[in-house]
XYZ file of C-alpha atoms in Angstrom:
673
model
C 72.046 74.173 139.550
C 70.378 72.188 142.748
C 69.834 74.838 145.560
C 68.725 73.592 149.257
C 68.786 74.804 152.352
C 67.053 74.174 155.764
C 66.579 75.811 159.193
C 69.903 74.110 160.290
C 73.250 76.310 160.312
C 72.538 79.493 158.969
C 69.076 78.712 157.917
C 66.284 81.166 156.095
C 68.565 84.027 157.929
C 70.542 83.751 154.636
C 67.756 83.345 152.023
C 68.816 86.253 150.210
C 72.587 85.394 150.580
C 71.852 81.926 149.133
C 70.711 83.199 146.035
C 73.578 84.871 145.088
C 76.138 82.791 146.462
C 74.562 79.801 145.047
C 75.374 81.256 141.524
C 79.293 80.495 142.241
C 78.697 76.940 140.993
C 77.582 77.735 137.776
C 79.435 77.433 134.487
C 82.055 79.789 133.953
C 83.178 81.447 130.810
C 85.405 84.238 128.936
C 84.658 87.858 129.368
C 82.018 89.611 127.922
C 82.847 91.063 124.516
C 81.377 94.928 123.873
C 79.113 95.784 121.163
C 80.026 99.100 119.870
C 80.302 101.361 123.347
C 77.821 99.269 125.171
C 78.693 95.788 126.770
C 75.684 94.238 126.888
C 74.416 90.910 129.124
C 75.872 87.357 127.692
C 73.995 85.552 125.466
C 72.991 81.602 126.242
C 74.001 81.099 122.526
C 77.101 82.214 122.603
C 79.617 79.332 123.183
C 81.480 81.479 125.505
C 78.880 82.802 127.201
C 78.855 83.401 131.011
C 75.967 83.304 133.485
C 74.652 86.387 134.966
C 72.181 86.833 137.934
C 70.167 90.194 137.958
C 70.490 91.045 142.023
C 69.554 94.454 142.586
C 67.595 97.473 140.961
C 67.598 100.818 141.950
C 64.789 102.678 143.386
C 63.614 104.174 140.076
C 63.777 100.494 138.487
C 66.544 102.053 135.889
C 69.956 100.961 137.447
C 70.744 97.329 137.562
C 73.524 95.522 139.143
C 74.318 91.721 138.911
C 76.708 88.909 139.436
C 78.517 87.820 136.430
C 80.995 84.839 136.385
C 84.003 84.789 134.201
C 87.830 83.488 134.105
C 86.976 81.651 136.850
C 85.806 84.324 139.211
C 82.814 86.128 140.024
C 82.492 89.684 140.019
C 79.645 92.425 139.928
C 78.644 94.391 136.631
C 76.919 97.527 137.002
C 74.674 99.390 134.796
C 74.090 103.238 135.663
C 71.603 105.228 133.633
C 73.971 108.081 133.000
C 76.873 105.627 131.303
C 77.226 103.879 128.105
C 79.039 101.030 129.573
C 78.391 98.994 132.422
C 81.329 99.001 135.277
C 82.688 95.823 136.216
C 83.505 95.601 139.879
C 86.402 93.730 139.476
C 87.063 91.526 142.837
C 89.179 93.995 145.354
C 92.043 93.462 147.601
C 92.629 89.441 146.932
C 89.020 88.706 146.727
C 88.566 85.466 143.913
C 84.821 86.508 144.161
C 82.811 89.626 144.952
C 79.174 89.010 145.607
C 76.564 91.802 146.633
C 73.116 92.167 147.942
C 71.809 95.572 147.611
C 72.121 98.805 146.033
C 70.936 102.489 147.380
C 67.898 103.920 145.763
C 70.046 106.057 143.617
C 72.029 103.052 142.622
C 75.501 105.082 143.512
C 76.307 102.540 146.486
C 75.967 98.498 146.316
C 77.148 96.598 149.559
C 77.956 92.813 149.694
C 80.981 90.695 150.507
C 83.694 89.334 148.780
C 85.887 85.778 149.227
C 89.473 86.089 150.485
C 91.762 83.117 150.714
C 90.309 82.981 154.339
C 86.448 84.519 154.946
C 84.255 86.720 153.475
C 84.819 90.475 153.934
C 82.144 93.218 153.711
C 82.342 96.016 151.100
C 80.912 99.102 150.373
C 81.201 100.152 146.767
C 80.557 103.916 146.408
C 80.923 106.131 142.597
C 83.204 103.642 141.399
C 85.431 103.274 144.587
C 85.635 99.913 146.690
C 85.900 100.160 150.584
C 86.603 97.106 152.960
C 84.487 97.624 156.081
C 86.372 95.670 157.762
C 85.921 93.153 160.949
C 83.877 93.119 164.210
C 86.423 92.724 167.105
C 87.701 89.360 167.207
C 86.133 88.230 164.100
C 87.452 86.620 160.926
C 84.607 87.640 158.307
C 81.859 89.899 157.405
C 78.914 90.219 155.099
C 76.983 93.349 154.179
C 73.169 92.523 153.282
C 71.518 95.717 153.204
C 71.781 99.647 152.753
C 69.174 102.508 153.093
C 68.119 104.741 150.833
C 71.225 106.891 150.388
C 73.428 104.368 150.773
C 75.398 106.148 154.032
C 74.102 103.287 156.407
C 74.972 99.597 155.917
C 73.922 96.316 157.919
C 74.668 92.887 157.894
C 76.317 90.479 159.959
C 79.985 89.337 161.151
C 81.750 86.796 163.556
C 83.168 87.558 167.048
C 85.604 86.404 169.272
C 84.323 82.275 169.347
C 83.051 82.216 165.848
C 79.462 83.423 166.836
C 77.501 85.568 164.304
C 76.591 89.235 165.371
C 74.161 91.752 163.582
C 76.039 94.878 163.034
C 74.987 98.410 161.879
C 78.077 100.378 159.957
C 77.917 104.233 159.664
C 80.698 106.998 159.031
C 83.397 104.348 159.111
C 82.602 102.565 162.229
C 81.131 99.067 162.713
C 78.536 98.891 165.659
C 77.404 95.436 167.104
C 73.472 95.475 167.538
C 72.123 94.348 170.912
C 70.317 90.972 171.210
C 68.280 88.991 174.057
C 70.512 87.213 176.856
C 69.314 83.879 175.379
C 70.288 84.638 171.659
C 73.526 82.748 170.442
C 73.756 84.313 167.041
C 72.212 87.505 165.121
C 72.061 88.661 161.467
C 70.836 91.787 160.127
C 69.006 91.555 156.652
C 67.455 94.866 156.100
C 67.293 98.686 156.621
C 64.642 101.036 156.315
C 65.000 103.959 153.649
C 65.450 106.195 156.144
C 68.193 104.157 157.981
C 65.979 104.329 161.366
C 65.044 100.789 161.329
C 67.070 97.590 161.099
C 65.325 94.146 160.808
C 67.031 90.764 161.126
C 66.660 87.455 163.067
C 68.774 85.793 165.925
C 68.953 82.130 167.096
C 68.193 80.605 170.452
C 68.922 77.169 171.742
C 67.350 74.421 170.152
C 67.363 75.956 166.421
C 64.748 78.310 167.385
C 65.076 81.629 165.445
C 63.162 85.004 166.190
C 62.405 87.828 163.611
C 63.618 90.856 165.496
C 63.605 94.618 164.701
C 66.205 96.896 165.991
C 65.259 100.829 166.631
C 68.076 102.729 167.868
C 69.798 101.083 170.528
C 66.427 98.848 171.421
C 65.394 95.704 169.867
C 62.064 94.022 169.554
C 61.115 90.529 168.714
C 58.145 89.832 166.144
C 55.487 88.152 166.691
C 54.600 84.515 165.489
C 51.708 83.508 163.366
C 49.781 81.196 165.473
C 51.012 77.407 165.911
C 54.339 78.721 164.782
C 57.516 78.663 166.718
C 60.311 80.097 164.292
C 60.452 83.386 162.153
C 62.829 85.354 160.227
C 62.759 89.084 159.081
C 64.340 89.561 155.750
C 63.038 93.044 154.190
C 61.543 96.282 155.608
C 59.609 98.965 153.761
C 60.814 102.892 153.597
C 59.460 104.039 156.842
C 59.858 100.682 158.701
C 56.214 100.278 159.507
C 56.182 97.117 157.451
C 58.467 94.005 157.698
C 58.378 91.058 155.517
C 60.170 87.582 155.842
C 58.987 83.829 157.063
C 57.738 82.014 159.820
C 57.834 78.011 160.624
C 55.730 75.714 162.376
C 58.367 73.917 163.770
C 62.043 74.605 164.254
C 63.666 72.031 161.739
C 61.320 70.313 159.464
C 58.258 72.447 159.760
C 56.240 74.088 156.666
C 57.642 77.840 156.094
C 55.396 80.363 155.221
C 55.846 84.227 153.594
C 54.862 86.887 156.434
C 53.946 90.350 156.239
C 54.378 92.097 159.751
C 52.450 95.444 160.146
C 53.014 96.571 163.522
C 53.157 93.852 165.298
C 50.796 91.722 163.688
C 51.960 88.841 161.580
C 50.301 88.278 158.160
C 50.436 84.766 156.810
C 50.773 85.304 153.110
C 50.702 81.790 152.458
C 52.576 79.556 149.476
C 52.357 79.238 145.818
C 50.469 76.170 144.991
C 51.505 73.622 145.185
C 54.544 74.895 146.829
C 55.648 73.594 150.411
C 57.572 76.550 152.055
C 57.624 80.541 150.766
C 59.978 83.123 151.947
C 59.239 87.092 151.450
C 62.469 88.619 150.684
C 61.833 92.100 149.720
C 58.899 94.547 149.972
C 58.191 97.958 148.310
C 58.626 101.345 150.302
C 55.067 101.621 150.686
C 54.598 98.107 152.215
C 51.966 96.942 149.624
C 53.975 94.528 147.565
C 55.919 91.838 148.457
C 58.312 89.555 146.403
C 59.663 86.216 147.618
C 60.313 82.505 146.754
C 58.460 79.600 147.044
C 59.873 76.117 147.121
C 58.562 72.627 146.223
C 59.930 69.508 147.645
C 60.167 66.450 145.500
C 61.811 63.034 145.326
C 64.221 64.952 142.533
C 65.009 67.731 145.116
C 63.515 71.142 145.615
C 62.469 73.592 142.973
C 61.959 77.452 143.590
C 59.446 79.662 141.989
C 59.284 83.611 142.545
C 56.048 85.444 143.777
C 54.539 88.632 143.652
C 52.112 89.334 146.472
C 49.805 92.157 146.401
C 46.147 92.809 147.862
C 46.075 89.449 149.478
C 46.746 87.675 146.118
C 50.122 85.953 145.705
C 50.850 85.110 142.053
C 53.954 82.952 140.392
C 55.945 85.661 138.091
C 56.857 82.789 135.869
C 60.022 82.037 134.170
C 62.293 82.584 131.366
C 61.388 79.703 128.466
C 62.998 76.695 129.615
C 64.055 77.622 133.048
C 64.513 75.034 135.710
C 64.035 77.661 138.577
C 63.332 81.151 138.960
C 64.883 83.395 141.892
C 63.550 86.795 142.497
C 66.559 89.290 143.345
C 65.191 93.026 144.392
C 62.171 95.384 143.674
C 62.185 98.768 142.911
C 61.094 101.331 145.558
C 57.859 101.918 143.690
C 57.407 98.103 143.209
C 57.149 98.234 139.479
C 60.111 96.723 138.348
C 61.402 93.279 139.736
C 64.792 91.702 138.554
C 66.203 88.546 139.185
C 67.475 85.230 137.757
C 66.022 82.202 136.145
C 68.432 79.095 136.329
C 68.948 76.299 133.455
C 70.993 74.204 134.976
C 74.462 74.775 133.828
C 73.962 78.878 133.294
C 71.627 81.593 134.543
C 69.748 84.327 132.846
C 68.827 87.445 134.214
C 64.958 88.534 134.171
C 62.907 91.744 134.541
C 59.277 91.618 135.323
C 56.811 94.350 135.068
C 53.532 92.492 134.091
C 55.586 89.949 132.286
C 58.998 88.222 132.570
C 61.658 89.048 130.143
C 64.826 88.069 130.045
C 66.886 91.082 130.427
C 69.730 90.600 128.239
C 67.179 90.276 124.937
C 65.323 92.789 126.014
C 68.639 95.215 126.238
C 70.007 93.469 122.888
C 66.820 94.241 120.931
C 66.722 97.906 121.805
C 70.603 98.031 120.692
C 69.769 96.018 117.454
C 67.236 98.762 116.542
C 69.948 101.349 116.989
C 72.246 99.374 114.973
C 70.031 98.917 112.162
C 69.298 102.847 112.090
C 72.811 103.251 111.460
C 72.689 100.658 108.660
C 69.685 102.553 107.046
C 71.772 105.639 107.032
C 74.348 104.384 104.840
C 71.913 102.631 102.766
C 69.745 106.032 102.347
C 72.859 108.292 101.310
C 74.139 105.521 98.795
C 70.509 105.456 97.243
C 70.647 109.242 96.982
C 74.245 109.563 95.556
C 72.824 107.034 92.658
C 69.822 109.036 91.945
C 72.163 111.890 91.497
C 74.314 110.306 88.859
C 71.453 108.815 86.754
C 70.734 109.826 83.198
C 69.998 108.425 79.714
C 71.451 107.782 76.779
C 71.107 110.447 73.707
C 72.214 109.194 70.639
C 74.305 110.802 67.801
C 72.232 113.306 65.944
C 69.413 113.227 68.993
C 68.854 115.905 71.104
C 67.235 114.653 74.209
C 66.244 111.134 75.737
C 63.884 109.513 78.066
C 64.914 106.576 80.128
C 63.811 103.963 82.559
C 65.988 101.790 84.941
C 65.353 99.162 87.340
C 67.483 97.127 89.626
C 68.720 96.090 93.035
C 71.398 97.829 95.204
C 73.437 97.492 98.332
C 73.346 93.558 97.616
C 75.382 91.463 99.979
C 75.109 94.076 102.980
C 71.942 92.538 104.025
C 70.226 96.039 102.995
C 69.144 95.229 99.569
C 66.920 97.844 97.959
C 65.045 97.018 94.912
C 63.320 99.523 92.473
C 64.351 102.085 89.520
C 64.169 105.483 88.062
C 62.673 107.094 85.494
C 65.312 109.974 83.755
C 65.375 112.565 81.259
C 67.895 114.658 79.631
C 67.957 117.183 77.112
C 70.974 119.075 74.853
C 70.223 122.802 75.403
C 73.090 123.621 73.233
C 76.307 121.697 71.778
C 77.892 122.712 74.915
C 75.041 122.342 77.725
C 73.181 119.591 78.772
C 70.337 119.037 81.791
C 69.003 116.280 82.988
C 66.454 115.118 85.833
C 65.484 111.758 87.163
C 62.570 110.759 89.557
C 63.285 107.219 91.457
C 61.753 104.847 93.992
C 62.939 101.840 95.832
C 61.262 99.277 98.189
C 61.904 96.262 100.056
C 65.377 97.961 101.465
C 65.577 95.398 104.700
C 68.212 96.203 106.973
C 66.932 93.439 108.951
C 63.499 91.858 109.947
C 63.619 94.634 112.519
C 63.824 97.551 110.742
C 62.131 97.437 107.195
C 62.503 100.402 104.591
C 58.916 100.136 103.154
C 59.638 102.657 100.324
C 61.951 105.264 99.179
C 61.225 108.025 96.669
C 63.413 110.861 95.281
C 64.443 113.324 92.783
C 67.909 114.197 91.236
C 69.268 116.487 88.550
C 72.390 117.384 86.708
C 73.663 119.969 84.611
C 76.765 119.826 82.172
C 78.608 121.932 80.287
C 81.741 121.864 77.834
C 84.430 123.759 78.895
C 86.399 123.224 76.055
C 88.997 121.025 74.161
C 92.461 120.577 75.233
C 95.004 119.169 72.964
C 96.311 115.649 74.205
C 98.627 113.906 71.763
C 97.079 113.972 68.131
C 93.682 114.828 69.165
C 91.566 117.267 71.185
C 90.301 116.006 74.545
C 86.869 117.734 75.424
C 86.475 118.507 79.218
C 83.024 119.143 81.065
C 82.023 120.498 84.289
C 79.051 118.665 86.016
C 76.794 119.828 88.780
C 74.363 117.432 89.921
C 72.304 116.685 92.994
C 69.393 114.586 94.884
C 67.062 114.055 97.671
C 65.626 110.790 98.826
C 63.065 110.356 101.428
C 62.372 106.501 102.964
C 59.776 105.176 105.022
C 60.332 102.679 107.446
C 58.499 100.355 109.943
C 60.462 99.220 113.246
C 59.757 95.864 114.938
C 61.564 95.426 118.064
C 62.192 92.105 120.142
C 60.779 89.631 117.426
C 64.056 87.962 116.984
C 64.520 87.533 120.824
C 63.069 84.966 123.349
C 61.336 86.284 126.135
C 60.985 89.690 124.890
C 57.924 91.806 124.256
C 57.438 92.996 120.719
C 57.449 96.690 120.163
C 56.499 98.491 117.112
C 56.889 101.758 115.830
C 57.887 103.831 112.425
C 60.550 106.357 111.485
C 61.914 107.902 108.298
C 65.125 108.807 106.972
C 65.982 111.686 104.346
C 69.309 112.384 102.313
C 70.409 115.302 100.377
C 73.500 115.590 98.355
C 75.166 117.595 95.647
C 78.357 116.918 93.717
C 80.689 118.685 91.192
C 83.233 117.098 88.708
C 85.508 117.859 85.713
C 85.449 115.032 83.304
C 87.645 114.655 80.383
C 86.793 112.518 77.379
C 89.905 111.088 75.373
C 89.198 109.187 72.212
C 92.189 106.736 72.047
C 90.753 105.355 68.895
C 87.433 104.918 67.233
C 86.222 101.945 68.984
C 87.854 103.148 72.197
C 87.409 106.098 74.765
C 88.608 106.749 78.516
C 87.003 109.180 80.722
C 89.178 110.296 83.687
C 87.511 112.723 86.264
C 87.839 114.487 89.287
C 85.494 116.154 92.049
C 83.806 116.401 95.308
C 80.272 115.950 96.830
C 78.785 116.859 99.950
C 75.840 114.858 101.766
C 73.591 114.706 104.753
C 71.130 111.961 105.869
C 68.430 112.983 108.666
C 67.099 110.031 110.889
C 64.026 110.514 112.527
C 63.135 109.776 115.796
C 61.640 106.068 116.825
C 58.717 105.843 119.655
C 57.334 102.502 120.710
C 53.888 102.042 121.953
C 53.260 102.717 125.624
C 51.265 99.803 126.628
C 54.804 97.754 126.798
C 56.515 97.039 129.735
C 59.572 97.967 128.084
C 59.892 100.862 125.655
C 62.416 102.451 123.604
C 62.924 105.688 122.134
C 65.700 106.721 119.340
C 66.566 110.027 119.252
C 66.436 111.798 115.791
C 69.722 113.030 114.273
C 72.046 113.839 111.045
C 75.142 112.745 109.444
C 77.153 114.774 106.987
C 80.305 114.228 104.857
C 82.479 115.829 102.115
C 84.357 113.760 100.201
C 86.736 114.031 97.132
C 86.029 111.793 93.989
C 88.392 110.833 91.663
C 88.170 107.660 88.935
C 88.043 106.674 85.196
C 85.290 105.001 82.930
C 86.325 103.294 79.818
C 84.111 102.466 76.701
C 85.119 100.038 74.006
C 82.916 99.117 70.856
C 82.958 95.710 70.022
C 80.941 96.368 66.861
C 78.352 98.807 65.780
C 75.806 97.650 68.137
C 77.843 96.579 71.452
C 79.478 98.565 73.773
C 81.153 97.363 76.730
C 82.041 99.594 79.704
C 84.458 99.516 82.821
C 85.156 102.149 85.608
C 87.081 102.450 88.586
C 86.560 104.983 91.300
C 87.996 106.267 94.558
C 86.116 108.242 97.151
C 88.541 109.870 100.267
C 86.525 112.059 102.982
C 87.383 115.383 103.801
C 85.570 114.639 106.806
C 82.462 112.325 107.926
C 80.630 112.286 110.907
C 80.379 109.038 112.704
C 76.890 107.410 112.478
C 76.020 107.424 115.988
C 72.477 106.852 117.232
C 71.250 107.501 120.715
C 68.579 106.203 122.466
C 66.542 105.963 125.736
C 64.465 103.288 127.239
C 62.632 102.369 130.599
C 64.894 98.806 130.660
C 66.969 98.640 133.519
C 70.584 99.184 133.103
C 69.612 100.908 129.643
C 68.049 103.968 130.332
C 70.426 105.834 127.995
C 72.806 104.634 125.414
C 74.301 105.081 122.052
C 76.116 103.071 119.452
C 77.928 103.780 115.978
C 80.210 105.759 117.833
C 83.140 103.578 117.205
C 81.603 101.929 114.223
C 84.229 100.575 111.792
C 84.420 103.724 108.933
C 85.925 103.703 105.930
C 87.245 106.936 105.026
C 88.831 105.704 101.846
C 86.500 103.444 99.472
C 86.272 102.285 96.005
C 83.805 101.524 93.561
C 84.240 98.792 90.352
C 81.621 99.065 87.590
C 81.047 97.148 84.430
C 78.581 97.761 81.909
C 77.256 96.377 78.360
C 74.910 98.246 76.201
C 73.295 97.070 73.379
C 71.851 99.638 70.322
C 68.723 98.090 69.491
C 67.994 100.766 66.819
C 69.604 104.268 66.221
C 66.978 105.388 69.026
C 66.982 103.068 71.654
C 69.829 101.439 73.884
C 69.359 98.909 76.314
C 72.327 98.750 79.277
C 73.293 95.834 82.094
C 75.241 97.534 84.581
C 76.965 96.091 87.952
C 78.900 97.794 90.688
C 80.699 96.551 93.404
C 81.483 99.024 96.027
C 82.969 99.463 99.767
C 80.426 101.014 102.131
C 81.338 103.876 104.355
C 80.019 102.582 107.765
C 79.830 98.908 106.995
C 82.702 95.943 106.746
C 80.612 94.236 103.777
C 81.036 94.957 100.053
C 77.945 96.114 98.260
C 76.671 95.383 95.063
C 74.373 97.021 92.224
C 72.856 95.501 89.484
C 70.675 97.095 87.059
C 68.862 97.372 83.325
C 68.785 100.363 82.016
C 66.662 101.452 78.679
C 67.145 104.738 77.153
C 65.354 106.078 73.707
C 66.556 109.162 71.995
C 64.566 111.488 69.942
């Protein structure tokens, strides 16, 4: 995108407006695709991505709004700290495009203008409702450029009879023209103080001369010029109206322009960014000590814009996103801590946030959401590991009373949550009818992604089986067993947010997960023949997984916090296992199992951050949840001796909270005595 403007025509009186309007020439794309309940900013890696310009931030720095291009139109996206999803302020009336210039300190009011088939018209959006502010008498267009802290006073400019522009003040449904010098041709208001008492802007005089002006009530005052300069324009004013910022120019058409801060009636030259040719101060913090704006460098190839931050006599370039051609500052929070704006890449634009370093706003948001999603995936993994541990046991050979076993393997394969480890298991026949067993298991390398690494998991399991009796089935008796089992598994995890994203500070922290599960089953063992047995079963289990919170170190610009929560489920199980003896030493096993939830909580992860537009959010509420699931398993066991046995076991299973199939693969050794 190439942007240029001069003091002819609208000139620098529309410095802020041109930043927004210039994005209209960017490439258009399709609508955003929601991620769970949160609609995040578009990614440039997405072939259907759209341009997004971050143009305004609330006084607290928590709420943002920007311009998004989609379906051939431009509209406003607004993120409130109290909602999970952004609001798309669709073009109203017959507007093709909707642009905006500013929001109130609390973020509840947005003002701007919309394109109609004729000319733009000013609007005020308040808590979900869009209102057309109308036109000045005899005029055919209007644009709202600024609002006070509470959003009840709006300023801007519109045309009057003859097509001349006049600055206006809107309040209580009435649009009032602001007084100007008799020698002025046109006027435009570009800023209003937080208390609404001071309005700033500019008016033009014959010979393309501009005067910076302050309106107080019904009175106006031209602001002083820097020595040797002939033109100036005011762009913004601080909270109490004591500090005004804008630009000043050495001649009326081609002279150099410099950023200016007025303290009372004294003009302070803020300079330009080296090697810039021109600079324009566009916004100021509430206390007037921090100023942001644009600096332009001219070359035979065209103009290039950088953005600056000025404080205590020092102007610094805030930089640009990686690969950006130009960077445009959009707004500064009331306390001066947060700057938002847009980096341009030629064919699309990306919004940024700046506190002490420039970061890609979309990627910062997405990195926090990724952490929350991986928390949800870890819940699925942890609960699966706990159920496996509950069912662990070793094989007691015929004629023996006890066994010890060891198992090694991998679980949750194919899901991106692989865990590797094993368990030690023991079992003993207390009597012919009663058997007890216990196991200790540990797992490591259970990565849900490189964002969340489950360093280790450790847990215990136990079971008790009782032979209820034998029931005749056909010509043979079928023993029926009752089994009660349970397990607890704890896993520790490291979290690294942002390492997979461009222009995002990397944040680190730690967390843990804890799963508990208990189940009961009735199992019937029917011996069809000497070599073939089938064991149908039915039962139920309960499980609960607690996910601890996650906090990042506080020295980062952007900090994320995951709130701890727990997830519970009660599930019915049914299935069968079969065992077939190929010959004396080799036994094959097959099984199918179904699970149906009586109830299961959604794995919902809530979080809070200091990322603009993402103060509070949650993911997982509408995550795909399989209430009915299946498990298919196969095994091969080889009796090495009368006392020892080695088995290879494999499973394929559908997860509760993921769409992907999972898999288990393990080797188990048992020794009887």
